[in-house]
Amino acid sequence: MLGCSGTFPGPESPCSGYLVEHDGYHLVLDLGNGALGQLQRHVDLLAVDAVQVSHLHADHCLDLVAYSYARRYHPGGRAPALPVHGPPGLAARVAGAYEAPPADGLDEVYDFHVVTPGQTYRLGPFEVTTAQVEHPVEAHAVRLRAGGRTLVYSGDTACSDALVELAGGCDLLLCEASWPSEPAPPPGIHLTGREAGDHAERAGAVRLVLTHLMPFTDPALVLAEARQSYTGPVEIARCGATYDV
Ligand SMILES: [Zn+2]
Ligand SMILES: [Zn+2]
């Protein structure tokens, strides 16, 4: 867990970033503001093999700007172009936050790939499948399968049958639960604890980890809600924690 704070950084965690490792391959799921710092606690700065971005909100992709400097100006020489997969417009978004156009040399740092929801492709040992979920901008949930195990990450979403389908039978569902049910949150943006638990239950997920809680969300409330709607083991993500899938 490189960062699990929802929407903006909290005192205990940067924004969304998840380092997923299998057989020495390092895939980063989202790289929100601050997550790059935490990455360096776990692996060498250049030991990332690919990045998968769920959507273009700043709290999920903004550290791609900071990371471009690290790769470009590394004392060992410029690192090879890093595969970065994400929704349409990601390259332009990162370039826009990088420098006034024309962005200088970002294409030499990142090899951007546009992901079409529903697509399945390989990143190293991972079979990657995406699904479009419910959010004010195009947002993808991501299913990673390797070594006979499956991890599904919701990205940011409101209630989504596509997420339930993608997460079907997964070993670990890393699901956003941004806020509690009361007071009633605005519709169509995020999940409550109860809704996250409900999605995990319907999907038959073996285990549930709740993430993207906003700093003003009480974790105890969200956890209690999820325990009412999900019968499996559930916990709140902690920055720096590691999970074996
Ligand atoms: Zn977010
Ligand atoms: Zn978002």
Coordinates of N, CA and C and ligand atoms in Angstrom, one line a residue:
M1 N 0.9 -1.2 0.0 CA 0.0 0.0 0.0 C 0.9 1.2 0.0
L2 N 1.0 1.9 -1.2 CA 1.9 3.1 -1.3 C 1.1 4.3 -0.8
G3 N -0.2 4.2 -0.9 CA -1.1 5.3 -0.6 C -2.5 4.8 -0.7
C4 N -3.4 5.2 0.3 CA -4.7 4.7 0.3 C -5.7 5.8 0.7
S5 N -5.3 7.0 0.7 CA -6.2 8.1 1.2 C -7.0 8.6 0.0
G6 N -8.3 8.7 0.2 CA -9.2 9.1 -0.8 C -9.3 10.5 -1.1
T7 N -9.2 10.9 -2.4 CA -9.4 12.2 -3.0 C -8.3 13.2 -2.6
F8 N -7.9 13.2 -1.4 CA -6.7 14.1 -1.0 C -5.9 13.4 0.0
P9 N -4.6 13.8 0.2 CA -3.8 13.1 1.1 C -4.2 13.3 2.6
G10 N -4.0 12.3 3.4 CA -4.4 12.4 4.8 C -3.1 12.5 5.6
P11 N -3.2 12.6 6.9 CA -2.0 12.7 7.8 C -1.2 11.4 7.8
E12 N -1.9 10.3 7.5 CA -1.2 9.0 7.6 C -0.9 8.4 6.3
S13 N -1.3 9.0 5.2 CA -1.2 8.3 3.9 C -1.3 9.3 2.7
P14 N -0.4 9.0 1.7 CA -0.6 9.7 0.4 C -1.9 9.2 -0.3
C15 N -2.1 9.7 -1.5 CA -3.3 9.3 -2.3 C -2.9 7.9 -2.9
S16 N -3.9 7.5 -3.7 CA -3.9 6.1 -4.2 C -2.6 5.6 -4.9
G17 N -2.0 4.5 -4.5 CA -0.9 3.9 -5.2 C -0.8 2.5 -4.6
Y18 N -0.6 1.5 -5.5 CA -0.5 0.1 -5.0 C 0.5 -0.6 -5.8
L19 N 1.5 -1.2 -5.1 CA 2.6 -1.9 -5.8 C 2.2 -3.4 -5.7
V20 N 2.1 -4.0 -6.9 CA 1.8 -5.4 -7.0 C 3.0 -6.2 -7.5
E21 N 3.4 -7.2 -6.8 CA 4.6 -7.9 -7.2 C 4.3 -9.4 -7.4
H22 N 4.8 -10.0 -8.5 CA 4.8 -11.4 -8.7 C 6.0 -11.8 -9.4
D23 N 6.7 -12.8 -8.9 CA 7.9 -13.3 -9.6 C 8.9 -12.2 -9.9
G24 N 9.0 -11.2 -9.0 CA 10.0 -10.2 -9.2 C 9.6 -9.1 -10.2
Y25 N 8.4 -9.2 -10.7 CA 7.8 -8.2 -11.6 C 7.0 -7.2 -10.8
H26 N 7.2 -5.9 -11.0 CA 6.6 -4.9 -10.2 C 5.6 -4.0 -11.0
L27 N 4.4 -4.2 -10.7 CA 3.3 -3.4 -11.4 C 2.8 -2.4 -10.4
V28 N 2.7 -1.2 -10.8 CA 2.1 -0.1 -9.9 C 0.7 0.2 -10.4
L29 N -0.3 0.0 -9.5 CA -1.6 0.4 -9.8 C -1.9 1.8 -9.3
D30 N -2.1 2.7 -10.1 CA -2.3 4.1 -9.8 C -1.0 4.7 -9.1
L31 N -0.8 6.0 -9.3 CA 0.3 6.7 -8.7 C -0.2 8.1 -8.4
G32 N -1.0 8.2 -7.3 CA -1.5 9.5 -6.9 C -0.5 10.3 -6.2
N33 N -0.9 11.5 -5.8 CA 0.1 12.4 -5.2 C 0.6 11.9 -3.9
G34 N 2.0 11.8 -3.8 CA 2.6 11.3 -2.6 C 3.0 9.9 -2.7
A35 N 2.4 9.1 -3.5 CA 2.7 7.6 -3.6 C 4.1 7.3 -4.0
L36 N 4.7 8.2 -4.8 CA 6.1 7.9 -5.3 C 7.0 7.9 -4.1
G37 N 6.8 8.7 -3.1 CA 7.7 8.6 -1.9 C 7.7 7.3 -1.2
Q38 N 6.5 6.8 -1.1 CA 6.3 5.5 -0.4 C 6.8 4.3 -1.2
L39 N 6.8 4.5 -2.5 CA 7.3 3.4 -3.4 C 8.7 3.1 -3.1
Q40 N 9.5 4.1 -2.7 CA 10.9 4.0 -2.5 C 11.2 3.3 -1.2
R41 N 10.2 3.1 -0.3 CA 10.4 2.3 0.9 C 10.4 0.8 0.5
H42 N 9.9 0.4 -0.6 CA 9.7 -1.0 -0.9 C 10.6 -1.5 -2.1
V43 N 10.8 -0.7 -3.1 CA 11.7 -1.2 -4.2 C 12.6 0.0 -4.7
D44 N 13.6 -0.4 -5.4 CA 14.4 0.7 -6.0 C 13.5 1.6 -6.9
L45 N 13.9 2.8 -7.0 CA 13.1 3.8 -7.7 C 12.9 3.4 -9.2
L46 N 13.8 2.7 -9.7 CA 13.7 2.3 -11.1 C 13.2 0.9 -11.3
A47 N 12.8 0.2 -10.3 CA 12.4 -1.2 -10.4 C 10.9 -1.4 -10.7
V48 N 10.3 -0.4 -11.3 CA 8.9 -0.6 -11.7 C 8.9 -1.0 -13.1
D49 N 8.1 -2.1 -13.4 CA 8.1 -2.6 -14.8 C 6.9 -2.1 -15.6
A50 N 5.8 -1.7 -15.0 CA 4.7 -1.1 -15.7 C 3.8 -0.4 -14.7
V51 N 3.0 0.6 -15.2 CA 2.0 1.3 -14.4 C 0.7 1.1 -15.1
Q52 N -0.3 0.9 -14.3 CA -1.7 0.8 -14.7 C -2.5 1.9 -14.0
V53 N -3.1 2.8 -14.7 CA -3.9 3.9 -14.1 C -5.4 3.7 -14.3
S54 N -6.1 3.8 -13.2 CA -7.6 3.5 -13.2 C -8.3 4.7 -13.9
H55 N -8.0 5.9 -13.6 CA -8.7 7.0 -14.2 C -7.8 8.3 -14.0
L56 N -8.3 9.4 -14.6 CA -7.5 10.6 -14.7 C -7.6 11.6 -13.6
H57 N -8.3 11.3 -12.5 CA -8.3 12.2 -11.4 C -6.9 12.3 -10.8
A58 N -6.6 13.5 -10.3 CA -5.2 13.8 -9.9 C -4.7 12.8 -8.7
D59 N -5.7 12.4 -7.9 CA -5.3 11.6 -6.7 C -4.9 10.1 -7.2
H60 N -5.0 9.9 -8.5 CA -4.7 8.5 -9.0 C -3.5 8.5 -10.0
C61 N -3.1 9.7 -10.5 CA -2.1 9.7 -11.5 C -1.1 10.9 -11.4
L62 N -1.3 11.8 -10.5 CA -0.4 13.0 -10.5 C 1.1 12.7 -10.3
D63 N 1.4 11.7 -9.5 CA 2.8 11.4 -9.3 C 3.6 10.9 -10.5
L64 N 2.8 10.6 -11.6 CA 3.5 10.3 -12.9 C 4.4 11.5 -13.3
V65 N 3.9 12.7 -13.0 CA 4.7 13.9 -13.3 C 6.1 13.8 -12.5
A66 N 6.0 13.7 -11.2 CA 7.2 13.6 -10.4 C 8.1 12.4 -10.8
Y67 N 7.4 11.3 -11.1 CA 8.2 10.1 -11.4 C 9.0 10.3 -12.8
S68 N 8.4 11.1 -13.6 CA 9.1 11.3 -14.9 C 10.5 12.0 -14.7
Y69 N 10.6 12.9 -13.7 CA 11.9 13.5 -13.4 C 12.8 12.5 -12.9
A70 N 12.3 11.6 -12.0 CA 13.2 10.6 -11.4 C 13.8 9.7 -12.5
R71 N 13.0 9.3 -13.4 CA 13.4 8.4 -14.5 C 14.3 9.1 -15.5
R72 N 14.0 10.4 -15.7 CA 14.7 11.1 -16.8 C 16.1 11.5 -16.3
Y73 N 16.2 11.9 -15.1 CA 17.4 12.5 -14.6 C 18.2 11.6 -13.6
H74 N 17.9 10.4 -13.6 CA 18.6 9.4 -12.7 C 20.1 9.4 -13.0
P75 N 20.9 9.4 -11.9 CA 22.4 9.5 -12.1 C 22.9 8.3 -12.9
G76 N 22.1 7.2 -12.9 CA 22.6 6.1 -13.7 C 22.3 6.2 -15.2
G77 N 21.7 7.3 -15.6 CA 21.3 7.5 -17.0 C 19.8 7.4 -17.1
R78 N 19.3 7.9 -18.2 CA 17.8 7.9 -18.4 C 17.3 6.5 -18.5
A79 N 16.3 6.2 -17.7 CA 15.7 4.9 -17.6 C 14.9 4.6 -18.9
P80 N 14.8 3.3 -19.3 CA 14.0 3.0 -20.5 C 12.6 3.5 -20.4
A81 N 11.9 3.7 -21.5 CA 10.5 4.2 -21.5 C 9.7 3.1 -20.8
L82 N 8.9 3.6 -19.8 CA 8.1 2.7 -19.0 C 6.7 2.6 -19.5
P83 N 6.2 1.3 -19.7 CA 4.8 1.2 -20.2 C 3.8 1.7 -19.1
V84 N 3.0 2.6 -19.6 CA 1.9 3.2 -18.7 C 0.6 3.0 -19.4
H85 N -0.3 2.2 -18.8 CA -1.6 1.9 -19.4 C -2.7 2.6 -18.6
G86 N -3.6 3.2 -19.4 CA -4.7 3.9 -18.7 C -5.8 4.4 -19.7
P87 N -6.8 5.0 -19.2 CA -7.9 5.5 -20.0 C -7.4 6.5 -21.1
P88 N -8.3 6.8 -22.1 CA -7.9 7.8 -23.1 C -7.7 9.1 -22.4
G89 N -6.7 9.8 -23.0 CA -6.4 11.2 -22.5 C -5.3 11.2 -21.4
L90 N -4.8 10.0 -21.0 CA -3.9 10.0 -19.9 C -2.6 10.7 -20.2
A91 N -2.1 10.4 -21.4 CA -0.8 11.1 -21.9 C -0.9 12.6 -21.9
A92 N -2.0 13.1 -22.4 CA -2.2 14.5 -22.4 C -2.4 15.1 -21.0
R93 N -3.0 14.4 -20.2 CA -3.2 14.9 -18.8 C -1.9 15.0 -18.1
V94 N -1.1 14.0 -18.2 CA 0.2 14.0 -17.5 C 1.1 15.1 -18.1
A95 N 1.1 15.2 -19.5 CA 1.9 16.2 -20.1 C 1.4 17.6 -19.7
G96 N 0.1 17.8 -19.5 CA -0.4 19.1 -19.2 C 0.0 19.5 -17.8
A97 N 0.2 18.6 -16.9 CA 0.6 18.9 -15.5 C 2.2 19.0 -15.5
Y98 N 2.8 18.5 -16.5 CA 4.3 18.4 -16.5 C 4.9 19.8 -16.9
E99 N 4.6 20.3 -18.0 CA 5.1 21.6 -18.4 C 4.2 22.2 -19.4
A100 N 4.4 23.5 -19.7 CA 3.5 24.1 -20.7 C 3.8 23.4 -22.0
P101 N 2.8 23.2 -22.9 CA 3.0 22.5 -24.1 C 4.0 23.3 -25.0
P102 N 4.8 22.7 -25.9 CA 4.9 21.2 -26.0 C 5.7 20.6 -24.9
A103 N 5.2 19.5 -24.3 CA 5.9 18.9 -23.2 C 7.2 18.3 -23.7
D104 N 8.2 18.6 -23.0 CA 9.6 18.2 -23.4 C 9.9 16.8 -23.0
G105 N 9.9 15.9 -24.0 CA 10.5 14.6 -23.8 C 9.7 13.6 -23.0
L106 N 8.4 13.9 -22.7 CA 7.7 12.9 -21.9 C 7.6 11.5 -22.6
D107 N 7.5 11.6 -23.9 CA 7.4 10.3 -24.6 C 8.6 9.5 -24.5
E108 N 9.7 10.1 -24.1 CA 10.9 9.3 -24.0 C 11.0 8.6 -22.6
V109 N 10.1 9.1 -21.7 CA 10.1 8.5 -20.3 C 9.0 7.5 -20.2
Y110 N 7.8 7.8 -20.8 CA 6.7 6.9 -20.7 C 6.2 6.4 -22.1
D111 N 5.9 5.1 -22.1 CA 5.3 4.5 -23.3 C 3.8 4.3 -23.0
F112 N 3.0 5.3 -23.4 CA 1.5 5.3 -23.0 C 0.7 4.3 -23.9
H113 N -0.1 3.6 -23.3 CA -1.1 2.7 -24.0 C -2.5 3.0 -23.5
V114 N -3.4 3.2 -24.5 CA -4.7 3.5 -24.2 C -5.5 2.2 -23.9
V115 N -6.1 2.1 -22.8 CA -6.9 0.9 -22.4 C -8.3 1.0 -22.8
T116 N -8.9 0.1 -23.5 CA -10.3 0.0 -23.8 C -10.9 -0.9 -22.8
P117 N -12.0 -0.4 -22.1 CA -12.6 -1.3 -21.0 C -13.0 -2.6 -21.6
G118 N -12.8 -3.7 -20.9 CA -13.2 -5.0 -21.3 C -12.0 -5.7 -21.9
Q119 N -11.0 -5.0 -22.2 CA -9.8 -5.6 -22.8 C -9.0 -6.5 -21.8
T120 N -8.4 -7.5 -22.4 CA -7.5 -8.4 -21.6 C -6.1 -8.4 -22.3
Y121 N -5.1 -8.2 -21.5 CA -3.7 -8.1 -22.1 C -2.7 -8.6 -21.0
R122 N -1.5 -8.7 -21.4 CA -0.5 -9.2 -20.4 C 0.5 -8.1 -20.0
L123 N 0.8 -8.0 -18.8 CA 1.9 -7.2 -18.3 C 2.8 -8.1 -17.5
G124 N 3.9 -8.5 -18.0 CA 4.8 -9.5 -17.4 C 4.0 -10.7 -17.0
P125 N 4.0 -11.2 -15.8 CA 3.3 -12.4 -15.4 C 1.8 -12.2 -15.2
F126 N 1.3 -10.9 -15.3 CA -0.1 -10.7 -15.0 C -1.0 -10.7 -16.2
E127 N -2.1 -11.4 -16.1 CA -3.1 -11.2 -17.1 C -4.0 -10.1 -16.5
V128 N -4.1 -9.0 -17.3 CA -4.9 -7.8 -16.9 C -6.2 -7.7 -17.6
T129 N -7.3 -7.6 -16.9 CA -8.6 -7.4 -17.5 C -9.2 -6.1 -16.8
T130 N -9.8 -5.3 -17.6 CA -10.4 -4.1 -17.1 C -11.9 -4.0 -17.3
A131 N -12.6 -3.2 -16.6 CA -14.0 -3.0 -16.8 C -14.3 -1.6 -16.4
Q132 N -15.2 -1.0 -17.2 CA -15.6 0.4 -16.9 C -16.6 0.5 -15.8
V133 N -16.3 1.3 -14.8 CA -17.1 1.4 -13.6 C -17.8 2.8 -13.6
E134 N -18.5 3.1 -12.5 CA -19.3 4.3 -12.4 C -18.6 5.4 -11.7
H135 N -18.3 6.5 -12.4 CA -17.5 7.6 -11.8 C -17.8 8.8 -12.8
P136 N -17.6 10.0 -12.3 CA -17.9 11.2 -13.2 C -17.0 11.2 -14.4
V137 N -15.8 10.6 -14.4 CA -15.0 10.5 -15.6 C -14.8 9.0 -15.9
E138 N -14.3 8.7 -17.1 CA -14.1 7.3 -17.5 C -13.1 6.6 -16.4
A139 N -13.6 5.6 -15.8 CA -12.8 4.9 -14.8 C -12.8 3.4 -14.9
H140 N -11.7 2.8 -14.7 CA -11.6 1.4 -14.9 C -11.3 0.6 -13.6
A141 N -12.0 -0.4 -13.4 CA -11.6 -1.4 -12.4 C -10.6 -2.4 -13.0
V142 N -9.7 -3.0 -12.3 CA -8.7 -3.8 -12.8 C -8.6 -5.1 -12.2
R143 N -8.6 -6.2 -13.0 CA -8.4 -7.6 -12.5 C -7.0 -8.1 -12.9
L144 N -6.3 -8.5 -11.9 CA -4.9 -9.0 -12.1 C -4.9 -10.5 -11.8
R145 N -4.4 -11.3 -12.7 CA -4.3 -12.7 -12.4 C -2.9 -13.2 -12.6
A146 N -2.3 -13.9 -11.7 CA -1.0 -14.5 -11.8 C -0.9 -15.6 -10.8
G147 N -0.2 -16.7 -11.2 CA 0.1 -17.8 -10.2 C -1.2 -18.4 -9.7
G148 N -2.3 -18.4 -10.5 CA -3.5 -19.0 -10.0 C -4.3 -18.1 -9.0
R149 N -3.9 -16.9 -8.8 CA -4.5 -16.0 -7.8 C -5.0 -14.8 -8.5
T150 N -6.1 -14.2 -8.0 CA -6.7 -13.0 -8.6 C -6.9 -11.9 -7.6
L151 N -6.4 -10.7 -8.0 CA -6.6 -9.5 -7.2 C -7.4 -8.6 -8.1
V152 N -8.5 -8.0 -7.5 CA -9.3 -7.0 -8.2 C -9.3 -5.7 -7.5
Y153 N -9.0 -4.6 -8.2 CA -9.0 -3.3 -7.7 C -10.1 -2.5 -8.3
S154 N -11.0 -1.9 -7.4 CA -12.1 -1.2 -7.9 C -11.8 0.1 -8.7
G155 N -10.7 0.7 -8.4 CA -10.5 2.1 -8.8 C -11.5 3.0 -8.0
D156 N -11.9 4.1 -8.6 CA -13.0 4.9 -8.0 C -14.3 4.5 -8.7
T157 N -15.3 4.2 -7.9 CA -16.6 3.9 -8.5 C -17.8 4.1 -7.5
A158 N -18.9 4.4 -8.1 CA -20.2 4.2 -7.4 C -20.7 2.8 -7.6
C159 N -21.9 2.5 -7.2 CA -22.4 1.1 -7.4 C -22.2 0.6 -8.8
S160 N -21.7 -0.6 -9.0 CA -21.4 -1.0 -10.4 C -21.5 -2.5 -10.5
D161 N -22.5 -3.0 -11.3 CA -22.6 -4.4 -11.6 C -21.3 -4.9 -12.3
A162 N -20.7 -4.0 -13.1 CA -19.5 -4.4 -13.8 C -18.4 -4.8 -12.9
L163 N -18.3 -4.1 -11.7 CA -17.3 -4.4 -10.7 C -17.6 -5.8 -10.1
V164 N -18.9 -6.0 -9.8 CA -19.2 -7.3 -9.2 C -18.8 -8.5 -10.2
E165 N -19.1 -8.3 -11.5 CA -18.8 -9.3 -12.5 C -17.2 -9.5 -12.6
L166 N -16.5 -8.4 -12.6 CA -15.1 -8.4 -12.8 C -14.4 -9.1 -11.5
A167 N -15.0 -8.9 -10.4 CA -14.5 -9.4 -9.1 C -14.9 -10.8 -8.8
G168 N -15.7 -11.4 -9.7 CA -16.3 -12.7 -9.4 C -15.3 -13.7 -8.9
G169 N -15.4 -14.2 -7.7 CA -14.5 -15.3 -7.2 C -13.1 -14.9 -6.9
C170 N -12.8 -13.6 -6.9 CA -11.4 -13.1 -6.7 C -10.9 -13.5 -5.3
D171 N -9.6 -13.6 -5.2 CA -9.0 -13.9 -3.9 C -8.9 -12.7 -3.0
L172 N -8.8 -11.5 -3.6 CA -8.7 -10.3 -2.8 C -9.4 -9.2 -3.6
L173 N -10.4 -8.5 -3.0 CA -11.0 -7.3 -3.6 C -10.5 -6.1 -2.9
L174 N -9.7 -5.3 -3.5 CA -9.3 -4.0 -3.0 C -10.3 -3.0 -3.5
C175 N -11.2 -2.6 -2.6 CA -12.4 -1.9 -3.0 C -12.5 -0.5 -2.3
E176 N -12.8 0.5 -3.1 CA -12.9 1.8 -2.5 C -14.2 1.8 -1.6
A177 N -14.1 2.5 -0.5 CA -15.2 2.8 0.4 C -15.0 4.2 1.0
S178 N -15.3 5.2 0.2 CA -14.8 6.5 0.5 C -15.5 7.1 1.7
W179 N -16.8 6.8 1.9 CA -17.5 7.4 3.0 C -18.6 6.5 3.6
P180 N -19.1 6.9 4.7 CA -20.2 6.1 5.3 C -21.6 6.4 4.7
S181 N -22.6 5.7 5.0 CA -23.9 5.9 4.4 C -24.6 7.1 5.0
E182 N -24.2 7.5 6.2 CA -24.8 8.7 6.8 C -23.8 9.7 7.1
P183 N -24.0 11.0 6.8 CA -25.1 11.6 6.0 C -25.0 11.1 4.6
A184 N -26.2 11.0 3.9 CA -26.3 10.5 2.6 C -25.3 11.2 1.6
P185 N -24.3 10.5 1.1 CA -23.3 11.1 0.2 C -23.9 11.4 -1.2
P186 N -23.3 12.3 -1.9 CA -23.8 12.5 -3.3 C -23.7 11.3 -4.1
P187 N -24.7 11.1 -5.0 CA -24.8 9.8 -5.8 C -23.8 9.8 -7.0
G188 N -23.5 8.6 -7.4 CA -22.8 8.4 -8.7 C -21.3 8.7 -8.6
I189 N -20.7 8.7 -7.4 CA -19.2 9.0 -7.4 C -18.4 7.9 -6.7
H190 N -18.9 7.6 -5.5 CA -18.1 6.6 -4.7 C -19.0 5.6 -4.0
L191 N -18.4 4.6 -3.3 CA -19.1 3.6 -2.5 C -19.0 4.0 -1.1
T192 N -20.1 3.5 -0.4 CA -20.1 3.6 1.1 C -19.5 2.2 1.6
G193 N -19.2 2.1 2.9 CA -18.7 0.9 3.4 C -19.7 -0.2 3.2
R194 N -21.0 0.1 3.4 CA -22.0 -1.0 3.2 C -22.1 -1.4 1.7
E195 N -22.0 -0.5 0.8 CA -22.0 -0.8 -0.6 C -20.7 -1.6 -1.0
A196 N -19.6 -1.3 -0.5 CA -18.4 -2.0 -0.8 C -18.5 -3.5 -0.3
G197 N -19.0 -3.6 0.9 CA -19.3 -5.0 1.4 C -20.2 -5.8 0.6
D198 N -21.3 -5.1 0.1 CA -22.3 -5.7 -0.7 C -21.7 -6.2 -2.1
H199 N -20.8 -5.4 -2.7 CA -20.2 -5.8 -3.9 C -19.3 -7.0 -3.7
A200 N -18.6 -7.0 -2.6 CA -17.7 -8.1 -2.3 C -18.5 -9.4 -2.1
E201 N -19.6 -9.3 -1.4 CA -20.5 -10.4 -1.1 C -21.1 -11.0 -2.4
R202 N -21.6 -10.1 -3.2 CA -22.2 -10.5 -4.5 C -21.1 -11.2 -5.4
A203 N -19.9 -10.7 -5.3 CA -18.9 -11.2 -6.2 C -18.3 -12.5 -5.6
G204 N -18.6 -12.8 -4.4 CA -18.0 -14.0 -3.8 C -16.5 -13.8 -3.6
A205 N -16.1 -12.6 -3.3 CA -14.7 -12.4 -3.0 C -14.2 -13.1 -1.7
V206 N -13.1 -13.6 -1.8 CA -12.6 -14.4 -0.6 C -12.2 -13.4 0.5
R207 N -11.7 -12.3 0.2 CA -11.2 -11.3 1.2 C -11.4 -9.9 0.7
L208 N -11.7 -9.0 1.6 CA -12.0 -7.6 1.2 C -11.0 -6.6 2.0
V209 N -10.4 -5.7 1.2 CA -9.6 -4.7 1.8 C -10.3 -3.3 1.3
L210 N -10.6 -2.5 2.3 CA -11.3 -1.2 2.0 C -10.2 -0.1 1.8
T211 N -10.4 0.6 0.8 CA -9.4 1.7 0.5 C -10.1 3.0 0.1
H212 N -9.3 4.0 -0.1 CA -9.8 5.3 -0.6 C -10.8 6.0 0.3
L213 N -10.6 5.7 1.7 CA -11.4 6.4 2.6 C -10.9 7.8 2.6
M214 N -11.8 8.8 2.6 CA -11.4 10.2 2.7 C -10.9 10.5 4.1
P215 N -10.0 11.5 4.2 CA -9.5 11.8 5.5 C -10.5 12.2 6.6
F216 N -11.7 12.7 6.1 CA -12.7 13.0 7.1 C -13.7 11.9 7.3
T217 N -13.4 10.7 6.8 CA -14.3 9.5 7.0 C -13.8 8.8 8.2
D218 N -14.7 8.4 9.1 CA -14.4 7.6 10.3 C -14.2 6.1 9.8
P219 N -13.0 5.6 9.9 CA -12.7 4.2 9.4 C -13.6 3.2 10.2
A220 N -13.9 3.4 11.4 CA -14.7 2.5 12.2 C -16.1 2.3 11.7
L221 N -16.6 3.5 11.2 CA -18.0 3.5 10.7 C -18.0 2.7 9.4
V222 N -17.1 2.9 8.5 CA -17.0 2.3 7.2 C -16.8 0.8 7.4
L223 N -15.9 0.4 8.3 CA -15.6 -1.0 8.6 C -16.9 -1.7 9.1
A224 N -17.6 -1.1 10.0 CA -18.8 -1.7 10.6 C -19.9 -1.9 9.5
E225 N -20.0 -0.9 8.7 CA -21.0 -1.1 7.6 C -20.6 -2.3 6.7
A226 N -19.3 -2.4 6.3 CA -18.9 -3.5 5.4 C -19.1 -4.8 6.1
R227 N -19.0 -4.9 7.4 CA -19.1 -6.1 8.1 C -20.6 -6.6 8.2
Q228 N -21.5 -5.6 8.0 CA -22.9 -6.0 8.0 C -23.3 -6.5 6.6
S229 N -22.6 -6.2 5.5 CA -23.0 -6.6 4.2 C -22.1 -7.7 3.6
Y230 N -21.0 -8.0 4.2 CA -20.0 -8.9 3.7 C -19.7 -9.9 4.8
T231 N -19.7 -11.2 4.5 CA -19.5 -12.3 5.5 C -18.0 -12.7 5.6
G232 N -17.2 -12.3 4.6 CA -15.8 -12.7 4.7 C -14.9 -11.8 5.5
P233 N -13.6 -12.1 5.6 CA -12.7 -11.2 6.3 C -12.5 -9.8 5.6
V234 N -12.6 -8.8 6.4 CA -12.5 -7.4 5.8 C -11.6 -6.6 6.7
E235 N -10.8 -5.7 6.1 CA -10.0 -4.8 6.9 C -9.9 -3.5 6.1
I236 N -9.4 -2.5 6.8 CA -9.1 -1.2 6.2 C -7.6 -1.1 5.8
A237 N -7.4 -0.7 4.5 CA -6.0 -0.6 4.0 C -5.2 0.4 4.9
R238 N -4.0 0.0 5.1 CA -3.0 0.9 5.8 C -1.9 1.2 4.9
C239 N -1.5 2.4 4.9 CA -0.3 2.8 4.1 C 0.9 2.0 4.6
G240 N 1.7 1.4 3.7 CA 2.9 0.6 4.1 C 2.6 -0.9 4.3
A241 N 1.3 -1.2 4.4 CA 1.0 -2.6 4.7 C 1.2 -3.5 3.4
T242 N 1.5 -4.8 3.6 CA 1.7 -5.7 2.5 C 0.7 -6.8 2.7
Y243 N 0.1 -7.3 1.6 CA -0.9 -8.4 1.6 C -0.4 -9.5 0.6
D244 N -0.5 -10.7 1.1 CA -0.2 -11.8 0.3 C -1.6 -12.3 -0.3
V245 N -1.6 -12.4 -1.6 CA -2.9 -12.8 -2.2 C -2.8 -14.4 -2.5
Ligands
ZN1 ZN -9.9 9.0 -6.0
ZN2 ZN -11.8 9.7 -8.9

